[in-house]
PDB file of C-alpha atoms in Angstrom:
ATOM      1  CA  MET A  97     -32.251  17.501  13.777  1.00 42.00           C
ATOM      2  CA  GLY A  98     -34.955  20.034  14.688  1.00 44.00           C
ATOM      3  CA  SER A  99     -37.285  17.747  16.618  1.00 45.00           C
ATOM      4  CA  GLN A 100     -34.431  15.933  18.303  1.00 46.00           C
ATOM      5  CA  THR A 101     -33.035  19.232  19.472  1.00 46.00           C
ATOM      6  CA  MET A 102     -36.366  20.119  20.983  1.00 45.00           C
ATOM      7  CA  GLU A 103     -36.599  16.806  22.828  1.00 44.00           C
ATOM      8  CA  ASN A 104     -33.158  17.385  24.254  1.00 42.00           C
ATOM      9  CA  ALA A 105     -34.274  20.799  25.416  1.00 42.00           C
ATOM     10  CA  ALA A 106     -37.347  19.388  27.077  1.00 40.00           C
ATOM     11  CA  GLU A 107     -35.137  16.909  28.934  1.00 42.00           C
ATOM     12  CA  GLY A 108     -32.374  19.323  29.708  1.00 44.00           C
ATOM     13  CA  GLY A 109     -34.180  22.432  30.844  1.00 64.00           C
ATOM     14  CA  PRO A 110     -32.399  25.678  31.596  1.00 88.00           C
ATOM     15  CA  LEU A 111     -28.639  25.949  31.641  1.00 89.00           C
ATOM     16  CA  THR A 112     -28.920  26.891  35.288  1.00 89.00           C
ATOM     17  CA  ARG A 113     -30.338  23.494  36.286  1.00 90.00           C
ATOM     18  CA  GLU A 114     -27.486  21.239  35.342  1.00 91.00           C
ATOM     19  CA  PRO A 115     -24.558  21.189  32.945  1.00 93.00           C
ATOM     20  CA  LEU A 116     -25.368  20.269  29.362  1.00 94.00           C
ATOM     21  CA  ASP A 117     -23.946  16.995  28.166  1.00 93.00           C
ATOM     22  CA  ARG A 118     -21.921  16.871  24.982  1.00 94.00           C
ATOM     23  CA  ALA A 119     -24.821  15.719  22.779  1.00 95.00           C
ATOM     24  CA  GLN A 120     -27.041  18.556  23.993  1.00 94.00           C
ATOM     25  CA  ALA A 121     -24.283  21.122  23.466  1.00 96.00           C
ATOM     26  CA  ASP A 122     -23.638  19.765  19.963  1.00 96.00           C
ATOM     27  CA  ALA A 123     -27.343  20.049  19.173  1.00 95.00           C
ATOM     28  CA  PHE A 124     -27.816  23.586  20.467  1.00 96.00           C
ATOM     29  CA  ALA A 125     -24.581  25.285  19.443  1.00 97.00           C
ATOM     30  CA  PRO A 126     -25.500  25.514  15.720  1.00 97.00           C
ATOM     31  CA  MET A 127     -28.763  27.262  16.638  1.00 97.00           C
ATOM     32  CA  PHE A 128     -26.910  29.931  18.621  1.00 98.00           C
ATOM     33  CA  LYS A 129     -24.185  30.141  15.998  1.00 98.00           C
ATOM     34  CA  ALA A 130     -26.839  30.851  13.365  1.00 98.00           C
ATOM     35  CA  LEU A 131     -27.875  33.919  15.394  1.00 97.00           C
ATOM     36  CA  GLY A 132     -24.277  34.967  15.967  1.00 98.00           C
ATOM     37  CA  ASP A 133     -24.239  37.228  12.929  1.00 98.00           C
ATOM     38  CA  PRO A 134     -25.866  40.692  12.720  1.00 97.00           C
ATOM     39  CA  VAL A 135     -27.329  40.129   9.250  1.00 97.00           C
ATOM     40  CA  ARG A 136     -28.887  36.825  10.257  1.00 98.00           C
ATOM     41  CA  LEU A 137     -30.276  38.338  13.464  1.00 97.00           C
ATOM     42  CA  ARG A 138     -31.899  41.103  11.416  1.00 97.00           C
ATOM     43  CA  LEU A 139     -33.223  38.611   8.856  1.00 97.00           C
ATOM     44  CA  LEU A 140     -34.718  36.452  11.600  1.00 97.00           C
ATOM     45  CA  SER A 141     -36.321  39.494  13.236  1.00 96.00           C
ATOM     46  CA  MET A 142     -37.798  40.556   9.871  1.00 96.00           C
ATOM     47  CA  ILE A 143     -39.196  37.059   9.366  1.00 96.00           C
ATOM     48  CA  ALA A 144     -40.392  36.690  12.975  1.00 94.00           C
ATOM     49  CA  SER A 145     -42.158  40.063  13.015  1.00 93.00           C
ATOM     50  CA  ALA A 146     -43.701  39.796   9.539  1.00 93.00           C
ATOM     51  CA  ARG A 147     -47.428  40.446   9.322  1.00 89.00           C
ATOM     52  CA  GLY A 148     -49.194  37.290   8.245  1.00 89.00           C
ATOM     53  CA  GLY A 149     -46.394  35.178   9.704  1.00 90.00           C
ATOM     54  CA  GLU A 150     -44.297  34.968   6.581  1.00 95.00           C
ATOM     55  CA  VAL A 151     -42.212  37.155   4.344  1.00 96.00           C
ATOM     56  CA  CYS A 152     -41.236  36.958   0.706  1.00 95.00           C
ATOM     57  CA  VAL A 153     -37.504  36.801   0.064  1.00 94.00           C
ATOM     58  CA  CYS A 154     -38.126  39.683  -2.355  1.00 92.00           C
ATOM     59  CA  ASP A 155     -39.001  41.870   0.662  1.00 93.00           C
ATOM     60  CA  LEU A 156     -35.860  40.882   2.587  1.00 93.00           C
ATOM     61  CA  THR A 157     -33.118  41.636   0.108  1.00 90.00           C
ATOM     62  CA  GLY A 158     -33.894  45.345  -0.284  1.00 88.00           C
ATOM     63  CA  GLU A 159     -33.075  46.056   3.366  1.00 88.00           C
ATOM     64  CA  PHE A 160     -29.410  45.150   3.030  1.00 92.00           C
ATOM     65  CA  HIS A 161     -26.460  46.372   0.994  1.00 91.00           C
ATOM     66  CA  LEU A 162     -25.680  42.772   0.158  1.00 94.00           C
ATOM     67  CA  THR A 163     -25.991  40.643  -2.949  1.00 92.00           C
ATOM     68  CA  GLY A 164     -28.858  38.210  -3.423  1.00 91.00           C
ATOM     69  CA  PRO A 165     -26.585  35.161  -3.082  1.00 93.00           C
ATOM     70  CA  THR A 166     -25.208  36.492   0.217  1.00 95.00           C
ATOM     71  CA  ILE A 167     -28.713  36.948   1.615  1.00 95.00           C
ATOM     72  CA  SER A 168     -29.614  33.469   0.328  1.00 94.00           C
ATOM     73  CA  HIS A 169     -26.593  32.025   2.120  1.00 96.00           C
ATOM     74  CA  HIS A 170     -27.631  33.609   5.432  1.00 97.00           C
ATOM     75  CA  LEU A 171     -31.212  32.365   5.000  1.00 97.00           C
ATOM     76  CA  LYS A 172     -29.865  28.877   4.325  1.00 97.00           C
ATOM     77  CA  VAL A 173     -27.898  28.972   7.589  1.00 98.00           C
ATOM     78  CA  LEU A 174     -31.061  29.968   9.489  1.00 98.00           C
ATOM     79  CA  ARG A 175     -33.002  27.194   7.762  1.00 98.00           C
ATOM     80  CA  GLU A 176     -30.363  24.527   8.358  1.00 97.00           C
ATOM     81  CA  ALA A 177     -30.244  25.511  12.039  1.00 97.00           C
ATOM     82  CA  GLY A 178     -33.976  24.795  12.207  1.00 97.00           C
ATOM     83  CA  LEU A 179     -34.955  28.393  13.025  1.00 97.00           C
ATOM     84  CA  VAL A 180     -36.953  29.172   9.881  1.00 98.00           C
ATOM     85  CA  ASP A 181     -38.785  27.247   7.228  1.00 97.00           C
ATOM     86  CA  SER A 182     -39.480  28.190   3.639  1.00 97.00           C
ATOM     87  CA  ASP A 183     -41.516  27.224   0.655  1.00 95.00           C
ATOM     88  CA  ARG A 184     -41.560  28.302  -2.936  1.00 96.00           C
ATOM     89  CA  ARG A 185     -44.784  29.602  -4.433  1.00 94.00           C
ATOM     90  CA  GLY A 186     -44.505  30.688  -8.036  1.00 94.00           C
ATOM     91  CA  THR A 187     -41.507  32.928  -8.575  1.00 93.00           C
ATOM     92  CA  TRP A 188     -40.681  33.590  -4.918  1.00 93.00           C
ATOM     93  CA  VAL A 189     -39.599  31.798  -1.788  1.00 95.00           C
ATOM     94  CA  TYR A 190     -41.472  32.650   1.437  1.00 97.00           C
ATOM     95  CA  TYR A 191     -39.934  32.363   4.907  1.00 97.00           C
ATOM     96  CA  ARG A 192     -41.555  31.885   8.315  1.00 96.00           C
ATOM     97  CA  MET A 193     -40.021  31.352  11.723  1.00 95.00           C
ATOM     98  CA  ILE A 194     -40.281  28.102  13.668  1.00 95.00           C
ATOM     99  CA  PRO A 195     -41.547  29.280  17.079  1.00 93.00           C
ATOM    100  CA  ALA A 196     -40.669  26.014  18.851  1.00 93.00           C
ATOM    101  CA  ALA A 197     -36.996  26.429  17.947  1.00 94.00           C
ATOM    102  CA  LEU A 198     -36.827  29.917  19.430  1.00 93.00           C
ATOM    103  CA  ALA A 199     -38.730  28.650  22.461  1.00 91.00           C
ATOM    104  CA  VAL A 200     -36.231  25.889  23.262  1.00 92.00           C
ATOM    105  CA  MET A 201     -33.370  28.366  22.969  1.00 94.00           C
ATOM    106  CA  GLY A 202     -35.227  30.768  25.248  1.00 91.00           C
ATOM    107  CA  THR A 203     -35.900  27.996  27.768  1.00 91.00           C
ATOM    108  CA  LEU A 204     -32.232  27.128  27.816  1.00 92.00           C
ATOM    109  CA  LEU A 205     -31.396  30.722  28.804  1.00 91.00           C
ATOM    110  CA  GLU A 206     -33.905  30.975  31.646  1.00 88.00           C
ATOM    111  CA  THR A 207     -32.164  31.732  34.903  1.00 83.00           C
ATOM    112  CA  GLY A 208     -35.138  31.935  37.231  1.00 76.00           C
ATOM    113  CA  ILE A 209     -33.438  35.013  38.671  1.00 73.00           C
ATOM    114  CA  PRO A 210     -35.423  38.265  38.442  1.00 71.00           C
ATOM    115  CA  VAL A 211     -33.355  40.950  36.710  1.00 63.00           C
TER     116      VAL A 211
ATOM    117  CA  MET B 184     -21.085  47.218  25.966  1.00 42.00           C
ATOM    118  CA  GLY B 185     -23.009  45.061  28.443  1.00 44.00           C
ATOM    119  CA  SER B 186     -25.325  47.687  29.904  1.00 46.00           C
ATOM    120  CA  GLN B 187     -25.928  49.327  26.549  1.00 46.00           C
ATOM    121  CA  THR B 188     -26.893  45.957  25.103  1.00 46.00           C
ATOM    122  CA  MET B 189     -29.383  45.468  27.881  1.00 46.00           C
ATOM    123  CA  GLU B 190     -30.919  48.896  27.336  1.00 44.00           C
ATOM    124  CA  ASN B 191     -31.280  48.099  23.649  1.00 42.00           C
ATOM    125  CA  ALA B 192     -33.021  44.877  24.562  1.00 42.00           C
ATOM    126  CA  ALA B 193     -35.397  46.658  26.893  1.00 41.00           C
ATOM    127  CA  GLU B 194     -36.261  49.057  24.088  1.00 42.00           C
ATOM    128  CA  GLY B 195     -36.372  46.439  21.367  1.00 44.00           C
ATOM    129  CA  GLY B 196     -38.280  43.620  22.960  1.00 64.00           C
ATOM    130  CA  PRO B 197     -38.783  40.278  21.267  1.00 88.00           C
ATOM    131  CA  LEU B 198     -37.699  39.644  17.705  1.00 90.00           C
ATOM    132  CA  THR B 199     -41.337  39.000  16.893  1.00 89.00           C
ATOM    133  CA  ARG B 200     -42.376  42.594  17.697  1.00 90.00           C
ATOM    134  CA  GLU B 201     -40.386  44.474  15.117  1.00 91.00           C
ATOM    135  CA  PRO B 202     -37.220  44.059  13.086  1.00 93.00           C
ATOM    136  CA  LEU B 203     -33.983  44.792  14.905  1.00 94.00           C
ATOM    137  CA  ASP B 204     -32.096  47.815  13.682  1.00 93.00           C
ATOM    138  CA  ARG B 205     -28.458  47.509  12.743  1.00 94.00           C
ATOM    139  CA  ALA B 206     -27.139  48.766  16.086  1.00 95.00           C
ATOM    140  CA  GLN B 207     -29.228  46.276  18.019  1.00 94.00           C
ATOM    141  CA  ALA B 208     -28.153  43.414  15.763  1.00 96.00           C
ATOM    142  CA  ASP B 209     -24.499  44.435  16.135  1.00 96.00           C
ATOM    143  CA  ALA B 210     -24.901  44.476  19.915  1.00 95.00           C
ATOM    144  CA  PHE B 211     -26.631  41.111  20.234  1.00 96.00           C
ATOM    145  CA  ALA B 212     -24.846  39.013  17.606  1.00 97.00           C
ATOM    146  CA  PRO B 213     -21.624  38.604  19.654  1.00 97.00           C
ATOM    147  CA  MET B 214     -23.658  37.280  22.592  1.00 97.00           C
ATOM    148  CA  PHE B 215     -25.251  34.590  20.426  1.00 98.00           C
ATOM    149  CA  LYS B 216     -21.964  33.894  18.667  1.00 98.00           C
ATOM    150  CA  ALA B 217     -20.348  33.264  22.048  1.00 98.00           C
ATOM    151  CA  LEU B 218     -22.881  30.473  22.631  1.00 97.00           C
ATOM    152  CA  GLY B 219     -22.436  29.104  19.126  1.00 98.00           C
ATOM    153  CA  ASP B 220     -19.780  26.646  20.189  1.00 98.00           C
ATOM    154  CA  PRO B 221     -20.435  23.363  22.049  1.00 97.00           C
ATOM    155  CA  VAL B 222     -17.530  23.802  24.462  1.00 97.00           C
ATOM    156  CA  ARG B 223     -18.630  27.327  25.392  1.00 98.00           C
ATOM    157  CA  LEU B 224     -22.240  26.191  25.847  1.00 97.00           C
ATOM    158  CA  ARG B 225     -21.060  23.449  28.216  1.00 97.00           C
ATOM    159  CA  LEU B 226     -18.784  25.880  30.066  1.00 97.00           C
ATOM    160  CA  LEU B 227     -21.620  28.377  30.486  1.00 97.00           C
ATOM    161  CA  SER B 228     -23.963  25.644  31.717  1.00 96.00           C
ATOM    162  CA  MET B 229     -21.331  24.485  34.221  1.00 96.00           C
ATOM    163  CA  ILE B 230     -20.925  28.056  35.455  1.00 96.00           C
ATOM    164  CA  ALA B 231     -24.668  28.802  35.449  1.00 94.00           C
ATOM    165  CA  SER B 232     -25.589  25.642  37.347  1.00 93.00           C
ATOM    166  CA  ALA B 233     -22.748  25.797  39.862  1.00 93.00           C
ATOM    167  CA  ARG B 234     -23.734  25.517  43.503  1.00 89.00           C
ATOM    168  CA  GLY B 235     -22.932  28.734  45.284  1.00 89.00           C
ATOM    169  CA  GLY B 236     -23.230  30.651  42.027  1.00 90.00           C
ATOM    170  CA  GLU B 237     -19.615  30.428  41.001  1.00 95.00           C
ATOM    171  CA  VAL B 238     -17.082  27.881  39.895  1.00 96.00           C
ATOM    172  CA  CYS B 239     -13.318  27.707  40.057  1.00 95.00           C
ATOM    173  CA  VAL B 240     -11.557  27.433  36.723  1.00 94.00           C
ATOM    174  CA  CYS B 241      -9.766  24.470  38.274  1.00 92.00           C
ATOM    175  CA  ASP B 242     -13.113  22.598  38.323  1.00 93.00           C
ATOM    176  CA  LEU B 243     -13.881  23.405  34.681  1.00 94.00           C
ATOM    177  CA  THR B 244     -10.773  22.206  32.904  1.00 90.00           C
ATOM    178  CA  GLY B 245     -11.012  18.562  34.041  1.00 88.00           C
ATOM    179  CA  GLU B 246     -14.305  18.051  32.181  1.00 88.00           C
ATOM    180  CA  PHE B 247     -12.771  18.565  28.739  1.00 92.00           C
ATOM    181  CA  HIS B 248     -10.075  16.913  26.666  1.00 91.00           C
ATOM    182  CA  LEU B 249      -8.680  20.352  25.940  1.00 94.00           C
ATOM    183  CA  THR B 250      -5.623  22.266  27.051  1.00 92.00           C
ATOM    184  CA  GLY B 251      -5.801  24.929  29.729  1.00 91.00           C
ATOM    185  CA  PRO B 252      -5.111  27.745  27.257  1.00 93.00           C
ATOM    186  CA  THR B 253      -7.965  26.533  25.013  1.00 95.00           C
ATOM    187  CA  ILE B 254     -10.395  26.530  27.927  1.00 95.00           C
ATOM    188  CA  SER B 255      -9.105  29.975  28.933  1.00 94.00           C
ATOM    189  CA  HIS B 256      -9.738  31.238  25.408  1.00 96.00           C
ATOM    190  CA  HIS B 257     -13.342  30.014  25.479  1.00 97.00           C
ATOM    191  CA  LEU B 258     -13.896  31.573  28.915  1.00 97.00           C
ATOM    192  CA  LYS B 259     -12.498  34.854  27.597  1.00 97.00           C
ATOM    193  CA  VAL B 260     -15.001  34.803  24.715  1.00 98.00           C
ATOM    194  CA  LEU B 261     -17.862  34.278  27.192  1.00 98.00           C
ATOM    195  CA  ARG B 262     -16.544  37.092  29.383  1.00 98.00           C
ATOM    196  CA  GLU B 263     -16.026  39.525  26.493  1.00 97.00           C
ATOM    197  CA  ALA B 264     -19.585  38.810  25.309  1.00 97.00           C
ATOM    198  CA  GLY B 265     -20.800  39.909  28.736  1.00 97.00           C
ATOM    199  CA  LEU B 266     -22.228  36.499  29.670  1.00 97.00           C
ATOM    200  CA  VAL B 267     -19.934  35.688  32.593  1.00 98.00           C
ATOM    201  CA  ASP B 268     -17.786  37.589  35.020  1.00 97.00           C
ATOM    202  CA  SER B 269     -14.696  36.460  36.859  1.00 97.00           C
ATOM    203  CA  ASP B 270     -12.374  37.390  39.648  1.00 95.00           C
ATOM    204  CA  ARG B 271      -9.109  36.051  40.877  1.00 96.00           C
ATOM    205  CA  ARG B 272      -8.799  34.954  44.503  1.00 95.00           C
ATOM    206  CA  GLY B 273      -5.419  33.596  45.420  1.00 94.00           C
ATOM    207  CA  THR B 274      -4.211  31.029  42.908  1.00 93.00           C
ATOM    208  CA  TRP B 275      -7.487  30.563  41.037  1.00 93.00           C
ATOM    209  CA  VAL B 276      -9.960  32.478  38.917  1.00 95.00           C
ATOM    210  CA  TYR B 277     -13.645  32.059  39.750  1.00 97.00           C
ATOM    211  CA  TYR B 278     -16.460  32.450  37.205  1.00 97.00           C
ATOM    212  CA  ARG B 279     -20.121  33.345  37.632  1.00 96.00           C
ATOM    213  CA  MET B 280     -22.833  33.971  35.085  1.00 95.00           C
ATOM    214  CA  ILE B 281     -24.425  37.364  34.492  1.00 95.00           C
ATOM    215  CA  PRO B 282     -28.157  36.583  34.715  1.00 93.00           C
ATOM    216  CA  ALA B 283     -29.228  39.879  33.094  1.00 93.00           C
ATOM    217  CA  ALA B 284     -27.308  39.019  29.916  1.00 94.00           C
ATOM    218  CA  LEU B 285     -29.020  35.644  29.557  1.00 93.00           C
ATOM    219  CA  ALA B 286     -32.338  37.323  30.326  1.00 91.00           C
ATOM    220  CA  VAL B 287     -32.063  39.863  27.496  1.00 92.00           C
ATOM    221  CA  MET B 288     -31.170  37.099  25.062  1.00 94.00           C
ATOM    222  CA  GLY B 289     -34.149  35.070  26.295  1.00 92.00           C
ATOM    223  CA  THR B 290     -36.449  38.082  25.940  1.00 91.00           C
ATOM    224  CA  LEU B 291     -35.291  38.559  22.378  1.00 92.00           C
ATOM    225  CA  LEU B 292     -36.324  34.977  21.564  1.00 92.00           C
ATOM    226  CA  GLU B 293     -39.811  35.204  23.069  1.00 88.00           C
ATOM    227  CA  THR B 294     -42.446  34.501  20.457  1.00 83.00           C
ATOM    228  CA  GLY B 295     -45.586  34.779  22.544  1.00 76.00           C
ATOM    229  CA  ILE B 296     -46.738  31.648  20.723  1.00 73.00           C
ATOM    230  CA  PRO B 297     -47.449  28.593  22.911  1.00 71.00           C
ATOM    231  CA  VAL B 298     -45.454  25.595  21.665  1.00 63.00           C
TER     232      VAL B 298
END
């Protein structure tokens, strides 16, 4: 879904230009929903701001008073929404953000109005 | 909460700069959650792209196969998240977007990476 979402964004442009059609709204809503949780927002910010562009899951879990499976669930939601990617190397899984996904969301929110 | 959220954003900057603290995440998550629904995304885009900067609720309901109370609920979620404002004039309620709210969300998503 990731690349299709981005094509829709490129076609659709900011929310202020014209109303989204149903397909566009269906494509984008899960991305916003994924960020609609404080733990996931913090996880994404930890991944997005990580030195070297990626972070080991072992460095994420210690920041929260949550169980490993709960953190894993939130990371899965971010991954399924196309906002982060991961790969396993040895014992650990490493996460990195997908800049293009954040960019299409940001583009959608552009108002062109100085604030 | 709206103005405090915006101050947090001004302090915090993009997600890529540093991890959000808990207070920032708690402030921003409801704004993203409000957009995490296809109907609300379409409603916001209809409001944000309206000529004249505002739209009558009477022009929103016809676009959806949903009851008036359901549309009203979704509009209330957008309003409580600080993304739109409304006022009643005569029989109808009129909605307009709050550009500063969309701007702080957009700023949060900036990666500084060309895509």
